[in-house]
């Protein structure tokens, strides 16, 4: 019996171990598969040395394609036709970034639960309920109706699938092994989903839920006073005083309900500081070369692998270099031999919520235009790893989806979504953004640039342009709904047709300027125009500080060079500190400060107003102003049942400078009557206490880089796959708008001329494989404010490219 038991144990233990090592428990991968030396993570290590020449036969290519890789492993594609250039782009992007492409489109489509199980179900439901797949399907219809875009997206898809189908288990990207799943075939819908996700990222959230709560609590006069429609300080993108050479359409009239709700006696003025993007172009009259110089640095959440993928595409009629979005064909920001272009976000109001009156709890009908109309149902089937499928029913009105009847309690993304409201969002409409980039990549002149923009819908962008013909221009571009003033500032009435979007601003009448007298154009997410522009785009934009600093520097520049632009991209001077610090310092009661607080006061008094890495003054000012804003507004604008937003940083600056006796400085929850002086001193003391608790006595540990903790995390926040902490400067509200993990995702400077010279960098590398030497090899260059030369090669033999490897693709 004892021998039988031993024998049984000898059989059971290996079986149990085999099961354990091959089974996924929670978030852990099956260990035996993951550790397998032939198919596991060991296979993802890459050598610094690359094979000099590789030949591949791929089904889907039509003629021979030559690809040369430069010293940063950036591919330069030389094809003989459009199909092959986009086929190769798809193949190469998948080779370097497949998991990133897969994950981002699964995220957009609400399909994360298929990979990680039930824990992602609320996120997936949110994406479906926001209409992400619905919008992508409609967008794809627009692309497929255009022959150029259709051929482009189909060739790109074929290239991605050629790579996916070539993969063995050993060759799967590391994250697939960690999460224990495999890639599926790519489809054109995934390209559309990626573009929809970018629209969602740049929609900047919705504030009408918060603003409606504010209106209901404080009334129209207070609301229009604290949240005005034009800020008291502004330096707009289209220079103030620009004339509008068109006869505008008549604006729609607001319904009576809107007028009754919002009428007050206070005239309006607005806005919120945030991280955004910068672009500018100098005319040849202000440069050393006599040709324009264009610069762009879009600010987004930073990740490894990088949001962007560098590439050169060369085919008949095409020779372009720049960055693409992994998962979408073409170059989004870049240059060719004649022109350069870049983008920043417009912050247009192209997302509105409508309060819906349903007939009953079945939600089958809703009241609109004095009659009951039927809703439509979209059944969203969500696959869940380890569980049964879940079917979520989403009701649609003619406006769009009703996102929630009851919100989840632990999903931050849903915080600003009002319940029982339908969403009208431009990203749900048919569109064809790919055609814009197809044409921009081939543009030779200002005329080509303007024509390319006519295809663009969303997300609305400030498209900046410069050409070798010495033209510069900027256009706030997108498909803008024709609205009455402030339509969408608050939740709209879903029963009244007058609250619907009433058409579109004609594309030719979007805000634009060409070759202005000041010899430069720029944008930093501030207001598109001065108040003379006849149409309504939004009531709030990014604050004026970055745009003001950019314009101040460009105005004073002469004989500028590309290096002048590079240095300017890393400028960390604070306009906010320039505007407000003297007023704050004058209110500090120095005789009531302890030793640490006196040293802090002395430090910030001598501060140069620059957020350099080693600045202690920057740390004190940043925390001091943040605590001061909270002290001013938190008592009256914090309500768990009715969430609200604070008045903007610059509306607060206006109060401090122009109305220091304002009632808003009193804390209504205390018996005492506080003054501005009280709050300024209290906030400074709390700042010093906070920094001392965290870092010890004032000194090196208080430096700005230590407080900011900039780093570039992995896409999934996997420990060890992100960057080290980067001891660098920059801050919100400065040109170098860097926070902990949001900032310049791509820096580019292009000097036009007989032969353009491009420079650029992003915080990452070409490869998405953490085991590759090209995964994060550009981070230190980016952190140091330096740029690499961008090689716009004329042929595979062009020596400027510093070629380290070559790939030839032929038809299989």
mmCIF file of N, CA and C in Angstrom, residues 58-62 65 75 77 81-102 104-105 140 143-144 147-165 184-195 306-313 323-332 434 438 441 766 809:
data_model
loop_
_atom_site.group_PDB
_atom_site.id
_atom_site.type_symbol
_atom_site.label_atom_id
_atom_site.label_comp_id
_atom_site.label_asym_id
_atom_site.label_seq_id
_atom_site.Cartn_x
_atom_site.Cartn_y
_atom_site.Cartn_z
ATOM 1 N N UNK A 58 7.346 38.472 -49.500
ATOM 2 C CA UNK A 58 6.097 38.658 -48.771
ATOM 3 C C UNK A 58 4.914 38.687 -49.729
ATOM 4 N N UNK A 59 3.903 37.940 -49.383
ATOM 5 C CA UNK A 59 2.665 37.970 -50.142
ATOM 6 C C UNK A 59 1.978 39.316 -49.918
ATOM 7 N N UNK A 60 1.656 40.002 -50.991
ATOM 8 C CA UNK A 60 0.999 41.302 -50.881
ATOM 9 C C UNK A 60 1.799 42.418 -51.506
ATOM 10 N N UNK A 61 3.123 42.276 -51.537
ATOM 11 C CA UNK A 61 3.933 43.305 -52.215
ATOM 12 C C UNK A 61 3.825 43.097 -53.719
ATOM 13 N N UNK A 62 4.018 44.156 -54.479
ATOM 14 C CA UNK A 62 3.827 44.079 -55.927
ATOM 15 C C UNK A 62 5.135 44.195 -56.707
ATOM 16 N N UNK A 65 10.831 46.334 -52.978
ATOM 17 C CA UNK A 65 10.848 47.450 -52.033
ATOM 18 C C UNK A 65 12.197 47.439 -51.320
ATOM 19 N N UNK A 75 13.381 53.359 -40.286
ATOM 20 C CA UNK A 75 13.307 52.852 -41.652
ATOM 21 C C UNK A 75 13.071 53.954 -42.678
ATOM 22 N N UNK A 77 11.870 53.969 -46.465
ATOM 23 C CA UNK A 77 11.223 53.043 -47.400
ATOM 24 C C UNK A 77 11.272 53.613 -48.810
ATOM 25 N N UNK A 81 5.599 52.233 -56.015
ATOM 26 C CA UNK A 81 4.188 52.571 -56.176
ATOM 27 C C UNK A 81 3.585 52.833 -54.789
ATOM 28 N N UNK A 82 2.412 53.458 -54.787
ATOM 29 C CA UNK A 82 1.754 53.803 -53.519
ATOM 30 C C UNK A 82 1.429 52.573 -52.689
ATOM 31 N N UNK A 83 0.917 51.534 -53.322
ATOM 32 C CA UNK A 83 0.546 50.331 -52.572
ATOM 33 C C UNK A 83 1.726 49.797 -51.780
ATOM 34 N N UNK A 84 2.853 49.682 -52.424
ATOM 35 C CA UNK A 84 4.004 49.067 -51.762
ATOM 36 C C UNK A 84 4.575 49.949 -50.660
ATOM 37 N N UNK A 85 4.488 51.277 -50.817
ATOM 38 C CA UNK A 85 5.056 52.142 -49.776
ATOM 39 C C UNK A 85 4.242 52.021 -48.484
ATOM 40 N N UNK A 86 2.902 51.894 -48.619
ATOM 41 C CA UNK A 86 2.075 51.743 -47.415
ATOM 42 C C UNK A 86 2.062 50.300 -46.915
ATOM 43 N N UNK A 87 2.198 49.339 -47.814
ATOM 44 C CA UNK A 87 2.357 47.941 -47.409
ATOM 45 C C UNK A 87 3.606 47.806 -46.535
ATOM 46 N N UNK A 88 4.714 48.394 -46.993
ATOM 47 C CA UNK A 88 5.960 48.317 -46.232
ATOM 48 C C UNK A 88 5.837 49.067 -44.906
ATOM 49 N N UNK A 89 5.153 50.217 -44.916
ATOM 50 C CA UNK A 89 4.961 50.950 -43.661
ATOM 51 C C UNK A 89 4.197 50.099 -42.647
ATOM 52 N N UNK A 90 3.152 49.429 -43.106
ATOM 53 C CA UNK A 90 2.389 48.558 -42.207
ATOM 54 C C UNK A 90 3.235 47.428 -41.653
ATOM 55 N N UNK A 91 4.007 46.793 -42.527
ATOM 56 C CA UNK A 91 4.854 45.664 -42.116
ATOM 57 C C UNK A 91 5.898 46.123 -41.093
ATOM 58 N N UNK A 92 6.583 47.214 -41.380
ATOM 59 C CA UNK A 92 7.674 47.679 -40.514
ATOM 60 C C UNK A 92 7.150 48.194 -39.169
ATOM 61 N N UNK A 93 6.008 48.895 -39.203
ATOM 62 C CA UNK A 93 5.441 49.400 -37.954
ATOM 63 C C UNK A 93 5.022 48.237 -37.061
ATOM 64 N N UNK A 94 4.403 47.209 -37.665
ATOM 65 C CA UNK A 94 4.016 46.035 -36.881
ATOM 66 C C UNK A 94 5.240 45.322 -36.327
ATOM 67 N N UNK A 95 6.289 45.250 -37.127
ATOM 68 C CA UNK A 95 7.517 44.584 -36.688
ATOM 69 C C UNK A 95 8.072 45.236 -35.423
ATOM 70 N N UNK A 96 7.974 46.561 -35.339
ATOM 71 C CA UNK A 96 8.512 47.276 -34.182
ATOM 72 C C UNK A 96 7.487 47.543 -33.085
ATOM 73 N N UNK A 97 6.175 47.624 -33.439
ATOM 74 C CA UNK A 97 5.205 48.141 -32.471
ATOM 75 C C UNK A 97 3.899 47.330 -32.406
ATOM 76 N N UNK A 98 3.929 46.042 -32.728
ATOM 77 C CA UNK A 98 2.687 45.296 -32.851
ATOM 78 C C UNK A 98 1.847 45.331 -31.576
ATOM 79 N N UNK A 99 2.459 45.062 -30.434
ATOM 80 C CA UNK A 99 1.648 45.022 -29.215
ATOM 81 C C UNK A 99 1.028 46.388 -28.933
ATOM 82 N N UNK A 100 1.783 47.450 -29.094
ATOM 83 C CA UNK A 100 1.251 48.799 -28.888
ATOM 84 C C UNK A 100 0.038 49.044 -29.779
ATOM 85 N N UNK A 101 0.148 48.697 -31.052
ATOM 86 C CA UNK A 101 -0.957 48.877 -31.992
ATOM 87 C C UNK A 101 -2.174 48.065 -31.549
ATOM 88 N N UNK A 102 -1.930 46.828 -31.187
ATOM 89 C CA UNK A 102 -2.994 45.915 -30.776
ATOM 90 C C UNK A 102 -3.680 46.438 -29.517
ATOM 91 N N UNK A 104 -3.709 49.479 -28.133
ATOM 92 C CA UNK A 104 -4.393 50.765 -28.266
ATOM 93 C C UNK A 104 -5.733 50.628 -28.979
ATOM 94 N N UNK A 105 -5.795 49.758 -29.980
ATOM 95 C CA UNK A 105 -7.065 49.585 -30.682
ATOM 96 C C UNK A 105 -8.040 48.733 -29.867
ATOM 97 N N UNK A 140 -14.774 54.912 -41.026
ATOM 98 C CA UNK A 140 -14.249 54.001 -42.040
ATOM 99 C C UNK A 140 -15.042 54.104 -43.341
ATOM 100 N N UNK A 143 -13.578 56.926 -45.257
ATOM 101 C CA UNK A 143 -12.270 56.602 -45.845
ATOM 102 C C UNK A 143 -12.432 55.691 -47.053
ATOM 103 N N UNK A 144 -13.282 54.691 -46.911
ATOM 104 C CA UNK A 144 -13.439 53.707 -47.985
ATOM 105 C C UNK A 144 -14.144 54.275 -49.209
ATOM 106 N N UNK A 147 -11.027 56.752 -53.066
ATOM 107 C CA UNK A 147 -10.108 55.738 -53.612
ATOM 108 C C UNK A 147 -8.692 55.823 -53.048
ATOM 109 N N UNK A 148 -8.181 57.032 -52.854
ATOM 110 C CA UNK A 148 -6.809 57.182 -52.336
ATOM 111 C C UNK A 148 -6.710 56.636 -50.914
ATOM 112 N N UNK A 149 -7.657 57.050 -50.069
ATOM 113 C CA UNK A 149 -7.637 56.602 -48.676
ATOM 114 C C UNK A 149 -7.890 55.098 -48.582
ATOM 115 N N UNK A 150 -8.813 54.601 -49.411
ATOM 116 C CA UNK A 150 -9.123 53.163 -49.385
ATOM 117 C C UNK A 150 -7.896 52.336 -49.745
ATOM 118 N N UNK A 151 -7.214 52.723 -50.807
ATOM 119 C CA UNK A 151 -6.031 51.960 -51.217
ATOM 120 C C UNK A 151 -4.921 52.054 -50.171
ATOM 121 N N UNK A 152 -4.792 53.230 -49.576
ATOM 122 C CA UNK A 152 -3.788 53.471 -48.552
ATOM 123 C C UNK A 152 -4.013 52.555 -47.331
ATOM 124 N N UNK A 153 -5.238 52.530 -46.835
ATOM 125 C CA UNK A 153 -5.540 51.771 -45.619
ATOM 126 C C UNK A 153 -5.518 50.265 -45.878
ATOM 127 N N UNK A 154 -5.933 49.861 -47.074
ATOM 128 C CA UNK A 154 -5.911 48.428 -47.400
ATOM 129 C C UNK A 154 -4.477 47.914 -47.538
ATOM 130 N N UNK A 155 -3.621 48.691 -48.180
ATOM 131 C CA UNK A 155 -2.223 48.273 -48.330
ATOM 132 C C UNK A 155 -1.533 48.208 -46.972
ATOM 133 N N UNK A 156 -1.788 49.192 -46.129
ATOM 134 C CA UNK A 156 -1.210 49.234 -44.786
ATOM 135 C C UNK A 156 -1.649 48.004 -43.984
ATOM 136 N N UNK A 157 -2.942 47.676 -44.085
ATOM 137 C CA UNK A 157 -3.487 46.502 -43.389
ATOM 138 C C UNK A 157 -2.835 45.219 -43.891
ATOM 139 N N UNK A 158 -2.659 45.110 -45.196
ATOM 140 C CA UNK A 158 -2.000 43.920 -45.755
ATOM 141 C C UNK A 158 -0.586 43.765 -45.207
ATOM 142 N N UNK A 159 0.134 44.873 -45.097
ATOM 143 C CA UNK A 159 1.499 44.824 -44.581
ATOM 144 C C UNK A 159 1.545 44.367 -43.133
ATOM 145 N N UNK A 160 0.626 44.874 -42.300
ATOM 146 C CA UNK A 160 0.569 44.456 -40.897
ATOM 147 C C UNK A 160 0.299 42.962 -40.805
ATOM 148 N N UNK A 161 -0.661 42.491 -41.594
ATOM 149 C CA UNK A 161 -1.005 41.073 -41.535
ATOM 150 C C UNK A 161 0.107 40.180 -42.076
ATOM 151 N N UNK A 162 0.865 40.687 -43.039
ATOM 152 C CA UNK A 162 2.009 39.904 -43.528
ATOM 153 C C UNK A 162 2.992 39.660 -42.388
ATOM 154 N N UNK A 163 3.160 40.648 -41.515
ATOM 155 C CA UNK A 163 4.059 40.454 -40.367
ATOM 156 C C UNK A 163 3.432 39.521 -39.326
ATOM 157 N N UNK A 164 2.165 39.774 -38.976
ATOM 158 C CA UNK A 164 1.501 38.949 -37.954
ATOM 159 C C UNK A 164 1.550 37.472 -38.336
ATOM 160 N N UNK A 165 1.284 37.191 -39.611
ATOM 161 C CA UNK A 165 1.212 35.785 -40.043
ATOM 162 C C UNK A 165 2.579 35.130 -40.157
ATOM 163 N N UNK A 184 -4.419 38.988 -33.266
ATOM 164 C CA UNK A 184 -5.356 38.571 -34.297
ATOM 165 C C UNK A 184 -5.059 39.373 -35.566
ATOM 166 N N UNK A 185 -5.686 39.004 -36.663
ATOM 167 C CA UNK A 185 -5.490 39.742 -37.914
ATOM 168 C C UNK A 185 -5.911 41.204 -37.752
ATOM 169 N N UNK A 186 -5.170 42.057 -38.408
ATOM 170 C CA UNK A 186 -5.490 43.489 -38.446
ATOM 171 C C UNK A 186 -6.603 43.729 -39.440
ATOM 172 N N UNK A 187 -7.410 44.760 -39.208
ATOM 173 C CA UNK A 187 -8.470 45.149 -40.143
ATOM 174 C C UNK A 187 -8.439 46.656 -40.331
ATOM 175 N N UNK A 188 -8.996 47.167 -41.432
ATOM 176 C CA UNK A 188 -9.074 48.624 -41.604
ATOM 177 C C UNK A 188 -9.812 49.322 -40.462
ATOM 178 N N UNK A 189 -10.792 48.628 -39.852
ATOM 179 C CA UNK A 189 -11.521 49.222 -38.737
ATOM 180 C C UNK A 189 -10.576 49.580 -37.595
ATOM 181 N N UNK A 190 -9.528 48.803 -37.399
ATOM 182 C CA UNK A 190 -8.573 49.098 -36.329
ATOM 183 C C UNK A 190 -7.845 50.421 -36.599
ATOM 184 N N UNK A 191 -7.540 50.713 -37.847
ATOM 185 C CA UNK A 191 -6.932 52.007 -38.181
ATOM 186 C C UNK A 191 -7.881 53.143 -37.801
ATOM 187 N N UNK A 192 -9.177 52.961 -38.121
ATOM 188 C CA UNK A 192 -10.166 53.985 -37.779
ATOM 189 C C UNK A 192 -10.299 54.123 -36.263
ATOM 190 N N UNK A 193 -10.243 53.011 -35.538
ATOM 191 C CA UNK A 193 -10.330 53.052 -34.083
ATOM 192 C C UNK A 193 -9.179 53.848 -33.479
ATOM 193 N N UNK A 194 -7.997 53.667 -34.040
ATOM 194 C CA UNK A 194 -6.839 54.405 -33.533
ATOM 195 C C UNK A 194 -7.061 55.907 -33.669
ATOM 196 N N UNK A 195 -7.583 56.342 -34.822
ATOM 197 C CA UNK A 195 -7.843 57.762 -35.037
ATOM 198 C C UNK A 195 -8.952 58.269 -34.123
ATOM 199 N N UNK A 306 7.131 54.808 -27.633
ATOM 200 C CA UNK A 306 6.663 56.152 -27.921
ATOM 201 C C UNK A 306 5.309 56.138 -28.625
ATOM 202 N N UNK A 307 4.547 57.191 -28.408
ATOM 203 C CA UNK A 307 3.267 57.378 -29.114
ATOM 204 C C UNK A 307 3.483 57.421 -30.621
ATOM 205 N N UNK A 308 4.653 57.943 -31.024
ATOM 206 C CA UNK A 308 4.935 58.163 -32.442
ATOM 207 C C UNK A 308 5.921 57.121 -32.973
ATOM 208 N N UNK A 309 5.950 57.012 -34.313
ATOM 209 C CA UNK A 309 6.881 56.105 -34.993
ATOM 210 C C UNK A 309 7.499 56.864 -36.160
ATOM 211 N N UNK A 310 8.824 57.040 -36.124
ATOM 212 C CA UNK A 310 9.510 57.784 -37.193
ATOM 213 C C UNK A 310 9.658 56.919 -38.446
ATOM 214 N N UNK A 311 9.531 57.567 -39.601
ATOM 215 C CA UNK A 311 9.673 56.832 -40.858
ATOM 216 C C UNK A 311 9.857 57.812 -42.013
ATOM 217 N N UNK A 312 10.568 57.381 -43.051
ATOM 218 C CA UNK A 312 10.596 58.085 -44.324
ATOM 219 C C UNK A 312 9.889 57.223 -45.355
ATOM 220 N N UNK A 313 9.034 57.845 -46.157
ATOM 221 C CA UNK A 313 8.307 57.151 -47.231
ATOM 222 C C UNK A 313 8.680 57.789 -48.560
ATOM 223 N N UNK A 323 6.734 61.682 -38.327
ATOM 224 C CA UNK A 323 6.218 60.677 -37.407
ATOM 225 C C UNK A 323 4.818 60.266 -37.813
ATOM 226 N N UNK A 324 4.566 58.974 -37.658
ATOM 227 C CA UNK A 324 3.251 58.402 -37.895
ATOM 228 C C UNK A 324 2.688 57.928 -36.566
ATOM 229 N N UNK A 325 1.392 57.649 -36.543
ATOM 230 C CA UNK A 325 0.769 56.982 -35.407
ATOM 231 C C UNK A 325 0.803 55.480 -35.676
ATOM 232 N N UNK A 326 1.417 54.680 -34.819
ATOM 233 C CA UNK A 326 1.434 53.232 -35.057
ATOM 234 C C UNK A 326 0.007 52.686 -35.148
ATOM 235 N N UNK A 327 -0.357 52.225 -36.343
ATOM 236 C CA UNK A 327 -1.709 51.759 -36.594
ATOM 237 C C UNK A 327 -2.433 52.581 -37.642
ATOM 238 N N UNK A 328 -1.794 53.647 -38.144
ATOM 239 C CA UNK A 328 -2.407 54.477 -39.190
ATOM 240 C C UNK A 328 -1.351 54.810 -40.238
ATOM 241 N N UNK A 329 -1.696 54.732 -41.539
ATOM 242 C CA UNK A 329 -0.705 54.981 -42.593
ATOM 243 C C UNK A 329 -0.416 56.463 -42.792
ATOM 244 N N UNK A 330 0.736 56.736 -43.425
ATOM 245 C CA UNK A 330 1.115 58.100 -43.732
ATOM 246 C C UNK A 330 1.894 58.743 -42.604
ATOM 247 N N UNK A 331 2.309 59.986 -42.838
ATOM 248 C CA UNK A 331 3.058 60.776 -41.854
ATOM 249 C C UNK A 331 2.137 61.880 -41.346
ATOM 250 N N UNK A 332 2.010 61.982 -40.021
ATOM 251 C CA UNK A 332 1.096 62.945 -39.406
ATOM 252 C C UNK A 332 1.749 64.310 -39.233
ATOM 253 N N UNK A 434 -7.448 60.581 -43.246
ATOM 254 C CA UNK A 434 -6.294 60.001 -43.940
ATOM 255 C C UNK A 434 -5.985 60.745 -45.232
ATOM 256 N N UNK A 438 -2.492 62.123 -46.705
ATOM 257 C CA UNK A 438 -2.043 61.664 -48.027
ATOM 258 C C UNK A 438 -1.618 62.869 -48.861
ATOM 259 N N UNK A 441 1.453 64.985 -47.266
ATOM 260 C CA UNK A 441 2.731 64.307 -47.480
ATOM 261 C C UNK A 441 3.314 64.620 -48.850
ATOM 262 N N UNK A 766 12.766 53.459 -31.565
ATOM 263 C CA UNK A 766 11.935 52.912 -32.632
ATOM 264 C C UNK A 766 11.236 51.631 -32.216
ATOM 265 N N UNK A 809 12.360 43.685 -49.898
ATOM 266 C CA UNK A 809 11.102 42.931 -49.897
ATOM 267 C C UNK A 809 10.690 42.699 -51.346
#
